Tab-separated table of C-alpha atoms in Angstrom:
chain	number	residue	atom	x	y	z
A	267	MET	CA	-100.160	-70.385	15.262
A	268	ALA	CA	-102.338	-67.603	14.505
A	269	GLU	CA	-100.806	-63.527	15.225
A	270	VAL	CA	-103.583	-61.353	17.089
A	271	VAL	CA	-102.419	-57.658	16.812
A	272	VAL	CA	-104.295	-54.838	18.877
A	273	ILE	CA	-103.596	-51.201	17.581
A	274	GLY	CA	-104.214	-48.842	20.743
A	275	ALA	CA	-103.141	-49.559	24.701
A	276	GLY	CA	-105.799	-46.927	25.989
A	277	LEU	CA	-108.417	-47.925	27.891
A	278	SER	CA	-109.829	-49.972	25.049
A	279	GLY	CA	-106.666	-51.479	23.852
A	280	THR	CA	-105.378	-52.588	27.143
A	281	LEU	CA	-108.934	-53.992	28.194
A	282	MET	CA	-108.658	-55.806	24.709
A	283	ALA	CA	-105.314	-56.788	25.077
A	284	TYR	CA	-106.040	-58.333	28.977
A	285	GLU	CA	-109.393	-60.327	27.469
A	286	LEU	CA	-107.974	-61.917	24.137
A	287	LEU	CA	-105.247	-64.003	26.482
A	288	PRO	CA	-107.755	-67.070	27.880
A	289	GLN	CA	-109.393	-67.052	24.171
A	290	LEU	CA	-106.056	-67.424	22.292
A	291	ARG	CA	-104.712	-70.920	21.780
A	292	LYS	CA	-101.288	-72.643	23.608
A	293	GLU	CA	-99.639	-71.713	20.091
A	294	ASP	CA	-100.995	-68.258	19.336
A	295	ARG	CA	-99.135	-64.361	19.762
A	296	LEU	CA	-100.718	-61.165	20.981
A	297	SER	CA	-98.963	-58.151	20.167
A	298	VAL	CA	-100.338	-54.457	20.882
A	299	ILE	CA	-99.109	-51.502	19.378
A	300	SER	CA	-98.760	-48.573	21.123
A	301	GLN	CA	-96.917	-45.036	21.375
A	302	GLY	CA	-94.888	-45.137	23.767
A	303	THR	CA	-95.488	-47.931	27.630
A	304	VAL	CA	-97.563	-45.263	29.790
A	305	TYR	CA	-101.155	-45.721	29.865
A	306	HIS	CA	-103.675	-42.731	31.919
A	307	PHE	CA	-106.598	-43.178	33.431
A	308	VAL	CA	-108.786	-40.329	31.267
A	309	PRO	CA	-112.003	-40.116	33.016
A	310	SER	CA	-109.269	-38.482	35.828
A	311	ASN	CA	-108.156	-35.187	33.243
A	312	PRO	CA	-110.913	-32.894	35.040
A	313	TRP	CA	-108.787	-33.656	38.402
A	314	VAL	CA	-105.346	-33.152	37.108
A	315	ALA	CA	-106.433	-29.836	35.264
A	316	VAL	CA	-107.402	-28.117	38.304
A	317	GLY	CA	-104.827	-29.960	40.527
A	318	TRP	CA	-106.997	-32.455	42.539
A	319	ARG	CA	-104.679	-35.214	40.942
A	320	LYS	CA	-100.951	-35.564	39.784
A	321	ARG	CA	-100.439	-37.450	36.296
A	322	GLU	CA	-97.720	-40.008	37.733
A	323	GLU	CA	-101.457	-40.944	40.120
A	324	ILE	CA	-102.751	-41.603	37.095
A	325	GLU	CA	-100.628	-43.501	35.539
A	326	ILE	CA	-99.089	-47.204	34.628
A	327	ASP	CA	-96.661	-47.953	32.836
A	328	LEU	CA	-97.326	-51.002	31.351
A	329	ALA	CA	-94.041	-52.696	30.464
A	330	ASP	CA	-93.720	-54.462	33.154
A	331	VAL	CA	-97.757	-55.314	33.190
A	332	MET	CA	-97.498	-56.474	29.547
A	333	LYS	CA	-94.145	-58.605	29.887
A	334	ARG	CA	-96.041	-60.162	33.464
A	335	LYS	CA	-98.661	-61.052	30.832
A	336	GLY	CA	-96.558	-62.659	28.545
A	337	VAL	CA	-97.827	-59.686	25.537
A	338	ARG	CA	-95.479	-58.339	22.948
A	339	LEU	CA	-95.918	-54.688	23.192
A	340	LEU	CA	-94.309	-52.828	19.932
A	341	THR	CA	-93.670	-48.849	20.786
A	342	GLN	CA	-93.455	-47.526	17.655
A	343	GLY	CA	-96.320	-46.631	16.941
A	344	ALA	CA	-98.772	-48.027	14.030
A	345	LYS	CA	-98.187	-45.466	11.130
A	346	ARG	CA	-101.142	-47.008	8.526
A	347	VAL	CA	-103.107	-50.603	8.648
A	348	GLN	CA	-102.396	-51.862	5.190
A	349	PRO	CA	-105.851	-54.164	4.774
A	350	GLY	CA	-105.637	-56.231	1.680
A	351	GLU	CA	-101.756	-57.266	3.021
A	352	ASN	CA	-103.477	-58.542	6.527
A	353	ARG	CA	-100.104	-56.384	7.548
A	354	VAL	CA	-99.271	-53.068	10.071
A	355	GLU	CA	-97.069	-50.555	9.201
A	356	LEU	CA	-95.229	-49.192	11.854
A	357	GLY	CA	-93.694	-45.714	13.223
A	358	ASP	CA	-90.172	-46.865	12.449
A	359	GLY	CA	-90.093	-48.592	9.834
A	360	THR	CA	-90.819	-52.198	10.079
A	361	SER	CA	-94.227	-53.911	9.719
A	362	ILE	CA	-95.648	-56.679	11.379
A	363	ASP	CA	-98.131	-59.422	9.889
A	364	TYR	CA	-101.565	-60.481	11.670
A	365	ASP	CA	-104.040	-62.792	10.860
A	366	TYR	CA	-106.523	-60.774	13.192
A	367	LEU	CA	-106.687	-57.261	13.861
A	368	VAL	CA	-108.606	-55.584	16.630
A	369	VAL	CA	-107.885	-51.425	15.841
A	370	ALA	CA	-108.691	-49.414	19.460
A	371	THR	CA	-106.794	-46.198	18.303
A	372	GLY	CA	-108.821	-44.256	20.477
A	373	PRO	CA	-110.046	-41.024	17.951
A	374	GLU	CA	-107.813	-37.943	16.436
A	375	LEU	CA	-108.584	-34.291	18.190
A	376	ALA	CA	-109.456	-32.084	15.840
A	377	PHE	CA	-108.311	-29.271	16.774
A	378	ASP	CA	-107.629	-28.032	13.343
A	379	GLU	CA	-111.151	-27.479	11.934
A	380	ILE	CA	-111.485	-24.866	14.349
A	381	PRO	CA	-109.268	-21.702	14.103
A	382	GLY	CA	-108.011	-20.818	17.382
A	383	LEU	CA	-108.857	-24.441	18.802
A	384	GLY	CA	-107.005	-26.210	21.408
A	385	PRO	CA	-103.930	-26.239	23.530
A	386	LEU	CA	-102.033	-24.436	20.392
A	387	GLY	CA	-104.151	-21.780	19.906
A	388	HIS	CA	-106.065	-20.281	22.715
A	389	THR	CA	-108.394	-23.202	24.590
A	390	GLN	CA	-107.618	-25.554	27.273
A	391	SER	CA	-108.179	-29.642	26.329
A	392	ILE	CA	-108.902	-32.584	29.458
A	393	CYS	CA	-108.811	-35.095	26.187
A	394	HIS	CA	-105.302	-36.114	27.318
A	395	VAL	CA	-103.118	-36.024	30.890
A	396	ASP	CA	-100.611	-33.614	28.570
A	397	HIS	CA	-103.749	-31.012	28.195
A	398	ALA	CA	-104.885	-31.620	31.404
A	399	ALA	CA	-101.403	-30.304	33.044
A	400	HIS	CA	-101.089	-27.463	30.563
A	401	ALA	CA	-105.015	-26.690	31.474
A	402	ARG	CA	-103.540	-26.734	35.197
A	403	ASP	CA	-100.922	-24.182	34.842
A	404	ALA	CA	-103.200	-21.831	32.971
A	405	LEU	CA	-106.068	-22.077	36.210
A	406	GLU	CA	-102.353	-20.614	38.179
A	407	LYS	CA	-103.000	-17.977	35.272
A	408	LEU	CA	-106.623	-17.514	35.495
A	409	ALA	CA	-106.210	-17.487	39.729
A	410	ALA	CA	-104.000	-14.887	39.622
A	411	ASN	CA	-105.795	-12.835	36.900
A	412	PRO	CA	-109.637	-13.804	37.241
A	413	GLY	CA	-112.415	-12.912	34.173
A	414	PRO	CA	-114.823	-14.915	32.413
A	415	VAL	CA	-114.849	-18.263	31.404
A	416	VAL	CA	-116.099	-20.508	28.975
A	417	ILE	CA	-116.540	-23.955	29.008
A	418	GLY	CA	-118.074	-26.269	26.750
A	419	ALA	CA	-118.409	-29.356	23.120
A	420	VAL	CA	-117.385	-27.861	19.651
A	421	GLN	CA	-119.793	-28.761	16.554
A	422	GLY	CA	-119.290	-32.603	15.655
A	423	ALA	CA	-118.103	-33.236	19.880
A	424	SER	CA	-119.300	-36.515	20.707
A	425	CYS	CA	-118.079	-36.808	24.076
A	426	PHE	CA	-120.289	-34.306	26.429
A	427	GLY	CA	-120.045	-35.766	29.772
A	428	PRO	CA	-116.194	-34.495	30.169
A	429	ALA	CA	-116.992	-30.709	29.560
A	430	TYR	CA	-120.195	-30.870	31.763
A	431	GLU	CA	-117.640	-32.993	34.542
A	432	PHE	CA	-115.232	-30.116	33.861
A	433	LEU	CA	-117.343	-27.206	34.372
A	434	PHE	CA	-118.285	-27.998	37.594
A	435	ILE	CA	-115.706	-29.087	39.167
A	436	LEU	CA	-113.654	-26.151	38.444
A	437	GLU	CA	-116.654	-24.103	39.411
A	438	THR	CA	-116.024	-25.888	42.719
A	439	GLU	CA	-112.526	-25.670	42.458
A	440	LEU	CA	-113.196	-21.625	42.465
A	441	ARG	CA	-115.652	-21.611	44.978
A	442	ARG	CA	-112.968	-23.064	47.312
A	443	ARG	CA	-110.562	-20.293	46.746
A	444	LYS	CA	-113.307	-17.835	47.185
A	445	LEU	CA	-112.942	-16.584	43.735
A	446	ARG	CA	-116.233	-17.573	41.694
A	447	ASP	CA	-117.665	-14.435	42.127
A	448	ARG	CA	-115.210	-12.755	40.113
A	449	VAL	CA	-115.833	-15.430	37.328
A	450	PRO	CA	-118.916	-15.555	35.227
A	451	MET	CA	-119.413	-18.821	33.685
A	452	THR	CA	-120.915	-19.584	30.075
A	453	PHE	CA	-121.087	-22.656	28.555
A	454	VAL	CA	-121.065	-23.466	25.302
A	455	THR	CA	-122.425	-26.696	23.331
A	456	SER	CA	-123.362	-28.135	20.075
A	457	GLU	CA	-126.187	-30.335	22.018
A	458	PRO	CA	-130.009	-29.147	21.619
A	459	TYR	CA	-130.774	-29.119	24.835
A	460	ILE	CA	-128.921	-28.954	28.205
A	461	GLY	CA	-128.022	-32.638	28.980
A	462	HIS	CA	-128.716	-34.534	25.316
A	463	LEU	CA	-124.905	-36.163	25.783
A	464	GLY	CA	-125.073	-37.179	22.179
A	465	LEU	CA	-127.687	-39.498	23.562
A	466	ASP	CA	-131.493	-37.491	24.004
A	467	GLY	CA	-130.492	-37.936	27.793
A	468	VAL	CA	-130.608	-40.203	29.491
A	469	GLY	CA	-133.457	-40.520	32.208
A	470	ASP	CA	-133.705	-36.947	33.688
A	471	THR	CA	-130.435	-36.004	32.491
A	472	LYS	CA	-132.041	-32.362	31.106
A	473	GLY	CA	-133.637	-31.804	34.073
A	474	LEU	CA	-130.541	-32.519	36.595
A	475	LEU	CA	-128.170	-30.500	34.724
A	476	GLU	CA	-130.247	-27.785	34.230
A	477	SER	CA	-131.270	-27.390	38.031
A	478	GLU	CA	-127.414	-27.653	38.445
A	479	MET	CA	-127.233	-24.638	36.576
A	480	ARG	CA	-129.106	-22.457	37.488
A	481	GLU	CA	-128.490	-23.378	41.575
A	482	LYS	CA	-124.521	-22.199	40.065
A	483	HIS	CA	-125.488	-19.252	38.159
A	484	ILE	CA	-123.840	-20.654	34.682
A	485	LYS	CA	-125.299	-19.399	31.708
A	486	CYS	CA	-125.607	-21.395	28.866
A	487	ILE	CA	-125.721	-21.867	24.716
A	488	THR	CA	-127.130	-24.649	23.024
A	489	ASN	CA	-127.638	-25.267	19.228
A	490	ALA	CA	-123.817	-23.376	19.389
A	491	ARG	CA	-121.391	-23.556	16.452
A	492	VAL	CA	-117.953	-22.209	16.747
A	493	ASP	CA	-116.415	-20.820	14.071
A	494	ASN	CA	-113.635	-19.352	15.596
A	495	VAL	CA	-111.181	-18.413	18.841
A	496	ALA	CA	-108.506	-15.657	18.898
A	497	PRO	CA	-106.575	-15.034	21.882
A	498	GLY	CA	-109.880	-13.868	24.433
A	499	VAL	CA	-112.323	-13.863	22.881
A	500	MET	CA	-114.508	-17.202	20.651
A	501	SER	CA	-116.721	-16.466	18.552
A	502	VAL	CA	-120.332	-18.129	18.508
A	503	GLU	CA	-123.162	-18.789	16.442
A	504	GLU	CA	-126.676	-19.716	17.878
A	505	PHE	CA	-129.026	-21.701	15.775
A	506	ALA	CA	-133.016	-21.801	16.639
A	507	ASP	CA	-134.709	-25.582	16.618
A	508	ASP	CA	-135.414	-25.429	12.806
A	509	GLY	CA	-131.786	-24.860	11.668
A	510	THR	CA	-131.872	-21.299	11.061
A	511	SER	CA	-129.585	-18.385	12.693
A	512	ARG	CA	-130.751	-17.319	15.681
A	513	LYS	CA	-127.997	-14.935	17.202
A	514	ALA	CA	-123.897	-14.406	16.896
A	515	HIS	CA	-122.209	-14.610	20.465
A	516	GLU	CA	-118.065	-13.079	20.539
A	517	LEU	CA	-117.938	-14.395	23.886
A	518	PRO	CA	-114.809	-12.780	26.304
A	519	PHE	CA	-113.161	-15.130	28.198
A	520	ALA	CA	-110.007	-14.922	30.735
A	521	TYR	CA	-109.982	-19.334	30.101
A	522	SER	CA	-111.919	-21.240	28.219
A	523	MET	CA	-111.107	-25.626	28.191
A	524	MET	CA	-113.427	-27.150	25.036
A	525	LEU	CA	-113.919	-30.676	24.029
A	526	PRO	CA	-112.717	-30.998	19.997
A	527	ALA	CA	-114.443	-33.426	17.042
A	528	PHE	CA	-112.899	-36.441	17.271
A	529	ARG	CA	-112.222	-38.132	13.638
A	530	GLY	CA	-110.484	-41.721	12.815
A	531	VAL	CA	-106.998	-41.974	13.029
A	532	GLU	CA	-104.230	-41.705	10.263
A	533	ALA	CA	-103.259	-45.175	10.380
A	534	VAL	CA	-106.917	-45.998	9.220
A	535	ARG	CA	-107.971	-42.499	7.834
A	536	GLY	CA	-109.065	-42.866	4.414
A	537	ILE	CA	-109.190	-46.650	3.713
A	538	GLU	CA	-112.117	-47.678	1.636
A	539	LYS	CA	-114.717	-49.917	3.159
A	540	LEU	CA	-112.779	-50.208	6.301
A	541	THR	CA	-113.721	-46.342	8.245
A	542	ASN	CA	-116.340	-44.245	7.503
A	543	PRO	CA	-115.272	-40.879	6.000
A	544	ARG	CA	-115.003	-39.431	9.174
A	545	GLY	CA	-112.220	-42.151	9.870
A	546	PHE	CA	-114.366	-44.211	11.925
A	547	VAL	CA	-114.065	-48.112	11.603
A	548	ILE	CA	-117.402	-49.438	10.389
A	549	VAL	CA	-118.082	-52.507	12.216
A	550	ASP	CA	-121.278	-55.338	12.643
A	551	LYS	CA	-122.996	-56.494	15.515
A	552	HIS	CA	-120.177	-58.131	16.428
A	553	GLN	CA	-118.109	-55.518	16.272
A	554	GLN	CA	-116.534	-57.026	12.935
A	555	ASN	CA	-115.657	-54.800	9.859
A	556	PRO	CA	-117.792	-56.533	6.728
A	557	ALA	CA	-115.320	-55.798	4.036
A	558	PHE	CA	-112.440	-57.265	6.115
A	559	PRO	CA	-113.602	-60.228	8.638
A	560	ASN	CA	-110.185	-60.621	10.015
A	561	ILE	CA	-110.208	-56.818	11.654
A	562	PHE	CA	-112.346	-56.545	14.270
A	563	ALA	CA	-112.129	-52.597	16.237
A	564	VAL	CA	-113.671	-51.465	19.500
A	565	GLY	CA	-113.932	-48.009	21.820
A	566	VAL	CA	-113.803	-44.391	20.423
A	567	CYS	CA	-112.566	-45.329	16.984
A	568	VAL	CA	-115.776	-47.317	16.291
A	569	ALA	CA	-117.860	-45.878	13.676
A	570	ILE	CA	-122.070	-45.016	15.505
A	571	ALA	CA	-124.571	-42.981	13.039
A	572	PRO	CA	-126.161	-39.833	15.507
A	573	VAL	CA	-129.020	-40.672	17.696
A	574	GLY	CA	-131.011	-38.300	15.126
A	575	ALA	CA	-130.784	-35.332	12.969
A	576	THR	CA	-130.356	-31.918	15.131
A	577	PRO	CA	-129.649	-28.378	14.178
A	578	VAL	CA	-125.588	-28.113	15.443
A	579	PRO	CA	-123.908	-31.634	14.293
A	580	VAL	CA	-123.404	-33.985	17.323
A	581	GLY	CA	-121.757	-37.189	17.795
A	582	VAL	CA	-122.389	-40.169	19.805
A	583	PRO	CA	-120.367	-41.168	23.521
A	584	LYS	CA	-118.711	-43.926	23.773
A	585	THR	CA	-118.515	-44.421	27.336
A	586	GLY	CA	-116.439	-46.726	29.324
A	587	PHE	CA	-118.722	-49.615	30.150
A	588	MET	CA	-120.547	-49.377	26.565
A	589	ILE	CA	-116.205	-49.994	25.157
A	590	GLU	CA	-116.150	-53.087	28.031
A	591	SER	CA	-118.784	-54.395	25.716
A	592	MET	CA	-116.860	-54.502	22.754
A	593	VAL	CA	-114.090	-55.473	23.964
A	594	THR	CA	-115.438	-58.348	25.899
A	595	ALA	CA	-117.835	-59.718	22.321
A	596	THR	CA	-114.649	-58.899	20.558
A	597	ALA	CA	-112.781	-61.209	22.686
A	598	ILE	CA	-115.357	-64.140	22.329
A	599	ASN	CA	-115.415	-63.860	18.668
A	600	ILE	CA	-112.118	-63.899	17.762
A	601	GLY	CA	-111.772	-67.076	20.000
A	602	ALA	CA	-114.389	-68.482	18.574
A	603	LEU	CA	-112.765	-67.602	14.957
A	604	LEU	CA	-109.481	-69.208	16.616
A	605	HIS	CA	-111.248	-72.761	17.116
A	606	GLY	CA	-113.055	-72.790	13.855
A	607	LYS	CA	-116.334	-71.426	14.931
A	608	ALA	CA	-118.551	-68.447	13.586
A	609	PRO	CA	-118.495	-65.423	15.514
A	610	THR	CA	-121.545	-65.257	17.889
A	611	ALA	CA	-121.238	-63.233	20.510
A	612	GLN	CA	-123.070	-59.411	20.219
A	613	PRO	CA	-121.884	-56.843	22.904
A	614	THR	CA	-125.009	-54.808	24.862
A	615	TRP	CA	-123.983	-51.416	24.499
A	616	ASN	CA	-125.494	-50.484	27.678
A	617	ALA	CA	-124.135	-47.870	29.516
A	618	ILE	CA	-123.229	-46.329	33.111
A	619	CYS	CA	-121.714	-43.400	33.713
A	620	LEU	CA	-120.521	-41.713	36.576
A	621	ALA	CA	-119.966	-37.813	35.858
A	622	ASP	CA	-118.282	-36.059	38.694
A	623	PHE	CA	-119.135	-32.370	40.228
A	624	GLY	CA	-116.681	-31.827	42.701
A	625	ASP	CA	-118.782	-31.837	45.271
A	626	SER	CA	-121.701	-34.138	44.032
A	627	GLY	CA	-122.176	-35.668	40.657
A	628	VAL	CA	-125.042	-37.556	38.205
A	629	ALA	CA	-124.858	-41.249	37.896
A	630	PHE	CA	-127.092	-42.374	34.491
A	631	LEU	CA	-127.786	-46.021	33.789
A	632	ALA	CA	-128.556	-46.897	29.869
A	633	GLN	CA	-129.520	-50.278	28.719
A	634	PRO	CA	-128.122	-49.914	25.856
A	635	GLN	CA	-126.622	-46.527	25.724
A	636	ILE	CA	-128.516	-45.994	22.175
A	637	PRO	CA	-132.434	-45.215	22.746
A	638	PRO	CA	-134.911	-46.578	22.401
A	639	ARG	CA	-134.045	-48.256	25.900
A	640	ASN	CA	-134.886	-51.335	28.426
A	641	VAL	CA	-133.523	-48.846	31.353
A	642	ASN	CA	-133.119	-45.114	31.448
A	643	TRP	CA	-132.293	-44.112	34.617
A	644	SER	CA	-130.226	-41.044	36.292
A	645	SER	CA	-129.788	-39.524	39.602
A	646	LYS	CA	-128.239	-36.702	41.937
A	647	GLY	CA	-126.222	-36.826	44.870
A	648	GLU	CA	-122.617	-36.650	46.930
A	649	TRP	CA	-122.919	-39.840	46.722
A	650	VAL	CA	-121.758	-39.769	42.880
A	651	HIS	CA	-118.826	-38.018	43.640
A	652	PHE	CA	-117.064	-40.740	46.451
A	653	ALA	CA	-118.225	-42.925	43.751
A	654	LYS	CA	-116.181	-41.865	40.886
A	655	VAL	CA	-113.336	-41.561	43.538
A	656	ALA	CA	-113.413	-45.402	44.295
A	657	PHE	CA	-114.092	-46.185	40.730
A	658	GLU	CA	-111.142	-44.399	39.733
A	659	LYS	CA	-108.766	-46.719	42.784
A	660	TYR	CA	-110.558	-50.036	41.877
A	661	PHE	CA	-110.031	-49.725	38.181
A	662	LEU	CA	-106.005	-48.210	38.110
A	663	ARG	CA	-106.181	-51.549	40.575
A	664	LYS	CA	-106.987	-54.019	37.774
A	665	MET	CA	-105.475	-52.564	35.171
A	666	ARG	CA	-101.781	-52.950	36.792
A	667	ARG	CA	-102.430	-56.012	38.044
A	668	GLY	CA	-103.483	-57.746	34.304
A	669	GLU	CA	-107.321	-57.731	34.784
A	670	SER	CA	-110.340	-56.842	33.241
A	671	GLU	CA	-113.247	-57.993	34.829
A	672	PRO	CA	-112.453	-59.935	38.077
A	673	PHE	CA	-115.247	-62.480	39.611
A	674	TYR	CA	-116.288	-60.472	42.248
A	675	GLU	CA	-116.810	-58.074	39.560
A	676	ARG	CA	-118.849	-60.088	37.656
A	677	PHE	CA	-121.123	-61.232	40.464
A	678	LEU	CA	-121.652	-57.631	41.256
A	679	LEU	CA	-122.916	-57.041	37.413
A	680	ASP	CA	-124.931	-59.646	37.195
A	681	ARG	CA	-126.644	-59.364	40.280
A	682	LEU	CA	-127.831	-55.809	38.997
A	683	ASN	CA	-128.869	-57.372	35.833
A	684	ILE	CA	-126.465	-55.779	33.943
A	685	ALA	CA	-124.900	-57.433	31.110
A	686	LYS	CA	-122.010	-57.015	28.551
A	687	ILE	CA	-123.711	-60.176	26.073
A	688	LYS	CA	-126.538	-60.023	24.917
A	689	GLU	CA	-128.513	-62.810	25.270
A	690	VAL	CA	-129.332	-64.140	21.760
A	691	ARG	CA	-132.672	-66.013	21.467
A	692	THR	CA	-133.174	-68.268	18.373
A	693	GLY	CA	-136.817	-69.912	17.713
A	694	THR	CA	-140.279	-69.647	19.952
């Protein structure tokens, strides 16, 4: 019997459990460690923040789903991984031993790295449904007393898509309330140019997003470092492409949402040879840690080097389909190990993204996500908004059913030539 343990029950952890089950032998046991039993669909948080969704509409109680699937759900949370002992300390002081461990924790939100940043400071967040609900309350205060809005992502951030989404969703909501003419909007980002996305752009994301901002009369500051946030004012330093300081900005705001930098969670941060200095898990091409080969990692907690040097630190996003490819490869590789074989599956890290703007949106396809690419495509249109809504409904349905990739989804992806696993060719 082998004990397979997954830490985390968000997007990557829940999918990891669903995909691992078919790989296990009859005598093996799968356990998932989570903080509570509730899963929420993070891509819908911008809608929660403007009142287009209620939090209960995007939440799933995993207790019944995991029980039905035969997965042991431990809701104490992980306190510390002890890789030398093949053991995870839990939040209540107990421990669980493992033969194979998958770290799927997501990130810790590093609001504390900038004074005044975050929901406990003076800016809003959409990283968690609790934050989005708080941002919704703050929006009503803005509506009662309109003023400048500052939206964006700080230095070291790696998840830029939601910042753009929320910027344009909020702009749409303000227009619908006939308040837009009383709310100047500024987008502040550590990216070297609009549409960089931590990926050096995908297709014409630069042109598409710049055009959208011009059309919506939104000012922007790129190569921006946020120094601190005080009540109603944000101190920002703008840098030139050569890294020299260009201009200091004191931006007044009545409402602000800024995405923070991420770091690894405390359960793994600082473990030599397991994580990098930011606490992200080091993995090889099989999602396997080189120093501790019975530990794998998937999702936002994985260490990925930036795509290139930038004047202000910019991280690399881990998008949904990219994460799904990590999950599939990891499940196959653990299955191989359980059956006495070597891991061979490599994720493609392909990316499919739908960024909703409220009444339109931008879609992009990157194969792979990290350049250079075989496919590099982006498009804008009203259809993206409806596609995002449809995807939300579909994804929540399959999560409630305990499915990772139904046959019809697999068929469609095959027809579109969008793969999760690399085709590894040997010889000539």
